[in-house]
Amino acid sequence: MSTENTDDIERLISAESGRLRTPAAPVEAVIGRARTVRARRRAAGTTVLAVAAAGAVA
């Protein structure tokens, strides 16, 4: 591989890694929020099922 190609590749890698690093925090925040919402819905669904089961038993 020539030096020119190596320089081009290094430039591309540094440009891509800079681009990828910048939006990481907002993306992680969105993923965290989605997980929280999903967990709340799952917990709410479990509560509804428990109440329905208790009603069916009583």
mmCIF file of C-alpha atoms in Angstrom:
data_model
loop_
_atom_site.group_PDB
_atom_site.id
_atom_site.type_symbol
_atom_site.label_atom_id
_atom_site.label_comp_id
_atom_site.label_asym_id
_atom_site.label_seq_id
_atom_site.Cartn_x
_atom_site.Cartn_y
_atom_site.Cartn_z
ATOM 1 C CA MET A 1 0.000 0.000 0.000
ATOM 2 C CA SER A 2 1.387 3.394 -0.878
ATOM 3 C CA THR A 3 1.814 6.219 1.609
ATOM 4 C CA GLU A 4 -0.867 8.228 -0.195
ATOM 5 C CA ASN A 5 -3.443 5.498 0.338
ATOM 6 C CA THR A 6 -2.481 5.149 3.992
ATOM 7 C CA ASP A 7 -2.861 8.904 4.532
ATOM 8 C CA ASP A 8 -6.263 8.877 2.820
ATOM 9 C CA ILE A 9 -7.431 5.963 4.936
ATOM 10 C CA GLU A 10 -6.233 7.630 8.151
ATOM 11 C CA ARG A 11 -8.012 10.842 7.161
ATOM 12 C CA LEU A 12 -11.243 8.956 6.477
ATOM 13 C CA ILE A 13 -11.038 7.063 9.759
ATOM 14 C CA SER A 14 -10.461 10.214 11.801
ATOM 15 C CA ALA A 15 -13.290 12.025 9.990
ATOM 16 C CA GLU A 16 -15.689 9.121 10.544
ATOM 17 C CA SER A 17 -14.753 8.644 14.186
ATOM 18 C CA GLY A 18 -15.272 12.365 14.820
ATOM 19 C CA ARG A 19 -18.664 12.213 13.154
ATOM 20 C CA LEU A 20 -19.678 9.134 15.092
ATOM 21 C CA ARG A 21 -18.526 10.476 18.447
ATOM 22 C CA THR A 22 -20.476 13.738 18.235
ATOM 23 C CA PRO A 23 -24.098 12.456 18.283
ATOM 24 C CA ALA A 24 -23.400 9.609 20.736
ATOM 25 C CA ALA A 25 -24.824 11.336 23.814
ATOM 26 C CA PRO A 26 -28.225 12.257 22.301
ATOM 27 C CA VAL A 27 -28.573 8.781 20.771
ATOM 28 C CA GLU A 28 -27.854 7.145 24.132
ATOM 29 C CA ALA A 29 -30.396 9.443 25.797
ATOM 30 C CA VAL A 30 -33.081 8.454 23.281
ATOM 31 C CA ILE A 31 -32.296 4.758 23.740
ATOM 32 C CA GLY A 32 -32.424 5.164 27.532
ATOM 33 C CA ARG A 33 -35.775 6.931 27.312
ATOM 34 C CA ALA A 34 -37.183 4.215 25.054
ATOM 35 C CA ARG A 35 -36.046 1.525 27.507
ATOM 36 C CA THR A 36 -37.659 3.388 30.411
ATOM 37 C CA VAL A 37 -40.963 3.757 28.552
ATOM 38 C CA ARG A 38 -40.882 0.089 27.560
ATOM 39 C CA ALA A 39 -40.178 -0.958 31.158
ATOM 40 C CA ARG A 40 -43.058 1.195 32.446
ATOM 41 C CA ARG A 41 -45.451 -0.281 29.882
ATOM 42 C CA ARG A 42 -44.316 -3.784 30.760
ATOM 43 C CA ALA A 43 -44.848 -3.069 34.475
ATOM 44 C CA ALA A 44 -48.284 -1.562 33.783
ATOM 45 C CA GLY A 45 -49.249 -4.593 31.688
ATOM 46 C CA THR A 46 -48.167 -6.937 34.469
ATOM 47 C CA THR A 47 -50.272 -4.988 36.978
ATOM 48 C CA VAL A 48 -53.334 -5.178 34.717
ATOM 49 C CA LEU A 49 -52.852 -8.932 34.294
ATOM 50 C CA ALA A 50 -52.470 -9.422 38.059
ATOM 51 C CA VAL A 51 -55.654 -7.447 38.777
ATOM 52 C CA ALA A 52 -57.560 -9.368 36.087
ATOM 53 C CA ALA A 53 -56.308 -12.681 37.470
ATOM 54 C CA ALA A 54 -57.264 -11.667 41.012
ATOM 55 C CA GLY A 55 -60.731 -10.673 39.765
ATOM 56 C CA ALA A 56 -61.154 -13.994 37.988
ATOM 57 C CA VAL A 57 -60.145 -15.931 41.097
ATOM 58 C CA ALA A 58 -62.413 -13.955 43.440
#
